[in-house]
Structure formats: C-alpha cells, structure tokens
Amino acid sequence: MISLTQGKIGKVYVIHSVENLPFKIKRRIYELGLLPNQKIKVVRVSLLKKAYLIEVGGYCLTLRKDIATAIKVTA
C-alpha cells in the first residue's frame, strides 16, 4: 500500500483508504467519488509536484499534494 503521490504516471490503482484528513475534507473527497475500491489513474503531476491530475469515474480532477498523500492506494 502506497500513497497516491508515490504512484507512477499512467498506471491504474485501486483506492484502499483515505487517512489523516479533517472530516470536512474527507467528506468532500468521498462526494467527488474517491471511495475505497474505486479505480484511479494518475494522469499528470505539476512541475513543482504540488498538484496531481487524476482520473476517477470517467472525469479528471486535480488534488493538492497534502490530500493526495492521504489517499492510500494498491496496485
């Protein structure tokens, strides 16, 4: 199990859990479709590695590094 920030670009992962986030942010993450057992793909990383473009549920979404670190995935 690794964090989303350690994932390779273009590889598909499965979300295992979302950890160490305040309730308000975790609830919003779940509302966006980032639920356990959901497939997720890292599309692109910003130049300074502060933002991550991901694809989940057929749409693209950008996450800050601190939120992406809290999302644990498996290959």
Short mmCIF file of N, CA and C in Angstrom, two decimals:
data_model
loop_
_atom_site.label_atom_id
_atom_site.label_comp_id
_atom_site.label_asym_id
_atom_site.label_seq_id
_atom_site.Cartn_x
_atom_site.Cartn_y
_atom_site.Cartn_z
N MET A 1 0.85 -1.17 0.00
CA MET A 1 0.00 0.00 0.00
C MET A 1 0.90 1.25 0.00
N ILE A 2 0.64 2.15 -0.93
CA ILE A 2 1.43 3.37 -1.06
C ILE A 2 0.48 4.57 -1.11
N SER A 3 1.03 5.75 -0.94
CA SER A 3 0.21 6.95 -1.10
C SER A 3 0.12 7.29 -2.59
N LEU A 4 -0.86 8.06 -2.95
CA LEU A 4 -1.07 8.41 -4.35
C LEU A 4 0.10 9.21 -4.91
N THR A 5 0.80 9.95 -4.08
CA THR A 5 1.94 10.74 -4.54
C THR A 5 3.12 9.86 -4.97
N GLN A 6 3.15 8.64 -4.52
CA GLN A 6 4.22 7.71 -4.90
C GLN A 6 3.87 6.92 -6.16
N GLY A 7 2.65 7.10 -6.67
CA GLY A 7 2.22 6.36 -7.85
C GLY A 7 2.88 6.85 -9.12
N LYS A 8 2.96 5.97 -10.10
CA LYS A 8 3.56 6.31 -11.38
C LYS A 8 2.50 6.86 -12.33
N ILE A 9 2.91 7.78 -13.19
CA ILE A 9 2.00 8.41 -14.15
C ILE A 9 1.54 7.36 -15.16
N GLY A 10 0.24 7.34 -15.40
CA GLY A 10 -0.35 6.43 -16.38
C GLY A 10 -0.76 5.09 -15.83
N LYS A 11 -0.43 4.78 -14.59
CA LYS A 11 -0.77 3.49 -14.00
C LYS A 11 -2.10 3.59 -13.25
N VAL A 12 -2.88 2.53 -13.32
CA VAL A 12 -4.18 2.48 -12.64
C VAL A 12 -4.00 1.83 -11.27
N TYR A 13 -4.57 2.46 -10.26
CA TYR A 13 -4.51 1.96 -8.89
C TYR A 13 -5.93 1.81 -8.35
N VAL A 14 -6.04 1.13 -7.22
CA VAL A 14 -7.32 0.97 -6.52
C VAL A 14 -7.17 1.66 -5.17
N ILE A 15 -8.12 2.52 -4.83
CA ILE A 15 -8.08 3.24 -3.55
C ILE A 15 -8.32 2.26 -2.41
N HIS A 16 -7.43 2.29 -1.43
CA HIS A 16 -7.57 1.44 -0.26
C HIS A 16 -8.25 2.21 0.87
N SER A 17 -7.78 3.42 1.15
CA SER A 17 -8.37 4.23 2.22
C SER A 17 -7.94 5.69 2.09
N VAL A 18 -8.63 6.54 2.84
CA VAL A 18 -8.28 7.95 2.94
C VAL A 18 -7.99 8.21 4.42
N GLU A 19 -6.77 8.64 4.72
CA GLU A 19 -6.34 8.76 6.11
C GLU A 19 -5.87 10.17 6.45
N ASN A 20 -5.98 10.50 7.73
CA ASN A 20 -5.40 11.72 8.32
C ASN A 20 -5.86 13.01 7.65
N LEU A 21 -7.14 13.12 7.38
CA LEU A 21 -7.71 14.35 6.85
C LEU A 21 -8.84 14.81 7.75
N PRO A 22 -9.06 16.12 7.85
CA PRO A 22 -10.21 16.61 8.61
C PRO A 22 -11.51 16.08 8.00
N PHE A 23 -12.54 15.98 8.83
CA PHE A 23 -13.81 15.42 8.39
C PHE A 23 -14.39 16.15 7.18
N LYS A 24 -14.31 17.48 7.16
CA LYS A 24 -14.88 18.25 6.06
C LYS A 24 -14.22 17.91 4.72
N ILE A 25 -12.91 17.77 4.74
CA ILE A 25 -12.18 17.45 3.50
C ILE A 25 -12.44 16.00 3.10
N LYS A 26 -12.44 15.09 4.05
CA LYS A 26 -12.70 13.68 3.76
C LYS A 26 -14.10 13.49 3.17
N ARG A 27 -15.07 14.20 3.71
CA ARG A 27 -16.43 14.12 3.18
C ARG A 27 -16.49 14.61 1.74
N ARG A 28 -15.79 15.69 1.45
CA ARG A 28 -15.77 16.23 0.08
C ARG A 28 -15.06 15.26 -0.88
N ILE A 29 -13.99 14.64 -0.42
CA ILE A 29 -13.28 13.64 -1.23
C ILE A 29 -14.23 12.50 -1.58
N TYR A 30 -15.00 12.03 -0.62
CA TYR A 30 -15.96 10.96 -0.88
C TYR A 30 -17.06 11.42 -1.84
N GLU A 31 -17.50 12.67 -1.71
CA GLU A 31 -18.53 13.20 -2.61
C GLU A 31 -18.04 13.25 -4.06
N LEU A 32 -16.75 13.46 -4.25
CA LEU A 32 -16.16 13.51 -5.59
C LEU A 32 -15.95 12.12 -6.20
N GLY A 33 -16.22 11.08 -5.44
CA GLY A 33 -16.12 9.73 -5.96
C GLY A 33 -14.85 9.00 -5.61
N LEU A 34 -14.04 9.55 -4.73
CA LEU A 34 -12.81 8.89 -4.31
C LEU A 34 -13.11 7.97 -3.12
N LEU A 35 -13.76 6.88 -3.42
CA LEU A 35 -14.20 5.93 -2.40
C LEU A 35 -13.29 4.70 -2.41
N PRO A 36 -13.25 3.96 -1.30
CA PRO A 36 -12.47 2.72 -1.30
C PRO A 36 -12.95 1.77 -2.40
N ASN A 37 -12.02 1.03 -2.98
CA ASN A 37 -12.22 0.07 -4.07
C ASN A 37 -12.54 0.74 -5.40
N GLN A 38 -12.35 2.04 -5.50
CA GLN A 38 -12.56 2.77 -6.76
C GLN A 38 -11.24 2.82 -7.53
N LYS A 39 -11.30 2.61 -8.85
CA LYS A 39 -10.09 2.69 -9.67
C LYS A 39 -9.74 4.14 -9.91
N ILE A 40 -8.44 4.43 -9.86
CA ILE A 40 -7.95 5.79 -10.00
C ILE A 40 -6.66 5.74 -10.84
N LYS A 41 -6.46 6.75 -11.66
CA LYS A 41 -5.29 6.79 -12.53
C LYS A 41 -4.61 8.14 -12.38
N VAL A 42 -3.30 8.14 -12.20
CA VAL A 42 -2.52 9.38 -12.14
C VAL A 42 -2.23 9.79 -13.58
N VAL A 43 -2.75 10.94 -13.99
CA VAL A 43 -2.60 11.40 -15.37
C VAL A 43 -1.36 12.28 -15.52
N ARG A 44 -1.19 13.21 -14.60
CA ARG A 44 -0.08 14.16 -14.71
C ARG A 44 0.25 14.73 -13.33
N VAL A 45 1.51 15.18 -13.17
CA VAL A 45 1.96 15.82 -11.95
C VAL A 45 2.50 17.19 -12.33
N SER A 46 2.21 18.21 -11.51
CA SER A 46 2.69 19.55 -11.82
C SER A 46 4.22 19.61 -11.73
N LEU A 47 4.77 20.65 -12.29
CA LEU A 47 6.22 20.80 -12.36
C LEU A 47 6.88 20.79 -10.98
N LEU A 48 6.28 21.45 -10.02
CA LEU A 48 6.82 21.51 -8.67
C LEU A 48 6.28 20.41 -7.76
N LYS A 49 5.53 19.48 -8.33
CA LYS A 49 4.91 18.36 -7.60
C LYS A 49 4.02 18.83 -6.46
N LYS A 50 3.30 19.91 -6.71
CA LYS A 50 2.36 20.43 -5.71
C LYS A 50 0.91 20.04 -6.02
N ALA A 51 0.64 19.60 -7.26
CA ALA A 51 -0.71 19.22 -7.67
C ALA A 51 -0.65 17.96 -8.53
N TYR A 52 -1.69 17.14 -8.40
CA TYR A 52 -1.77 15.88 -9.13
C TYR A 52 -3.08 15.83 -9.90
N LEU A 53 -2.99 15.58 -11.20
CA LEU A 53 -4.16 15.41 -12.04
C LEU A 53 -4.47 13.92 -12.08
N ILE A 54 -5.68 13.56 -11.66
CA ILE A 54 -6.08 12.16 -11.61
C ILE A 54 -7.34 11.96 -12.42
N GLU A 55 -7.58 10.72 -12.80
CA GLU A 55 -8.81 10.35 -13.49
C GLU A 55 -9.52 9.33 -12.62
N VAL A 56 -10.78 9.62 -12.30
CA VAL A 56 -11.57 8.73 -11.48
C VAL A 56 -13.02 8.81 -11.95
N GLY A 57 -13.64 7.67 -12.14
CA GLY A 57 -15.04 7.63 -12.54
C GLY A 57 -15.34 8.31 -13.86
N GLY A 58 -14.37 8.37 -14.77
CA GLY A 58 -14.60 8.95 -16.08
C GLY A 58 -14.37 10.44 -16.19
N TYR A 59 -13.90 11.08 -15.13
CA TYR A 59 -13.59 12.51 -15.22
C TYR A 59 -12.25 12.80 -14.57
N CYS A 60 -11.69 13.96 -14.90
CA CYS A 60 -10.39 14.36 -14.36
C CYS A 60 -10.58 15.31 -13.19
N LEU A 61 -9.65 15.25 -12.27
CA LEU A 61 -9.73 16.00 -11.03
C LEU A 61 -8.31 16.36 -10.59
N THR A 62 -8.13 17.54 -10.04
CA THR A 62 -6.82 17.95 -9.55
C THR A 62 -6.84 17.95 -8.02
N LEU A 63 -5.80 17.36 -7.43
CA LEU A 63 -5.67 17.31 -5.98
C LEU A 63 -4.39 17.98 -5.54
N ARG A 64 -4.44 18.67 -4.40
CA ARG A 64 -3.22 19.19 -3.80
C ARG A 64 -2.38 18.04 -3.26
N LYS A 65 -1.12 18.29 -3.05
CA LYS A 65 -0.19 17.25 -2.61
C LYS A 65 -0.58 16.68 -1.24
N ASP A 66 -0.99 17.54 -0.30
CA ASP A 66 -1.33 17.06 1.03
C ASP A 66 -2.54 16.12 1.01
N ILE A 67 -3.49 16.37 0.14
CA ILE A 67 -4.65 15.49 0.02
C ILE A 67 -4.25 14.20 -0.70
N ALA A 68 -3.46 14.31 -1.75
CA ALA A 68 -3.02 13.12 -2.48
C ALA A 68 -2.17 12.22 -1.60
N THR A 69 -1.43 12.78 -0.68
CA THR A 69 -0.61 11.97 0.24
C THR A 69 -1.49 11.16 1.17
N ALA A 70 -2.65 11.68 1.54
CA ALA A 70 -3.54 10.99 2.46
C ALA A 70 -4.32 9.84 1.82
N ILE A 71 -4.32 9.77 0.49
CA ILE A 71 -5.05 8.71 -0.21
C ILE A 71 -4.10 7.52 -0.40
N LYS A 72 -4.42 6.41 0.21
CA LYS A 72 -3.61 5.20 0.12
C LYS A 72 -4.19 4.30 -0.97
N VAL A 73 -3.31 3.82 -1.84
CA VAL A 73 -3.73 3.00 -2.98
C VAL A 73 -2.93 1.71 -3.04
N THR A 74 -3.47 0.74 -3.78
CA THR A 74 -2.77 -0.51 -4.06
C THR A 74 -2.74 -0.70 -5.57
N ALA A 75 -1.77 -1.44 -6.03
CA ALA A 75 -1.60 -1.65 -7.48
C ALA A 75 -2.62 -2.63 -8.02
#
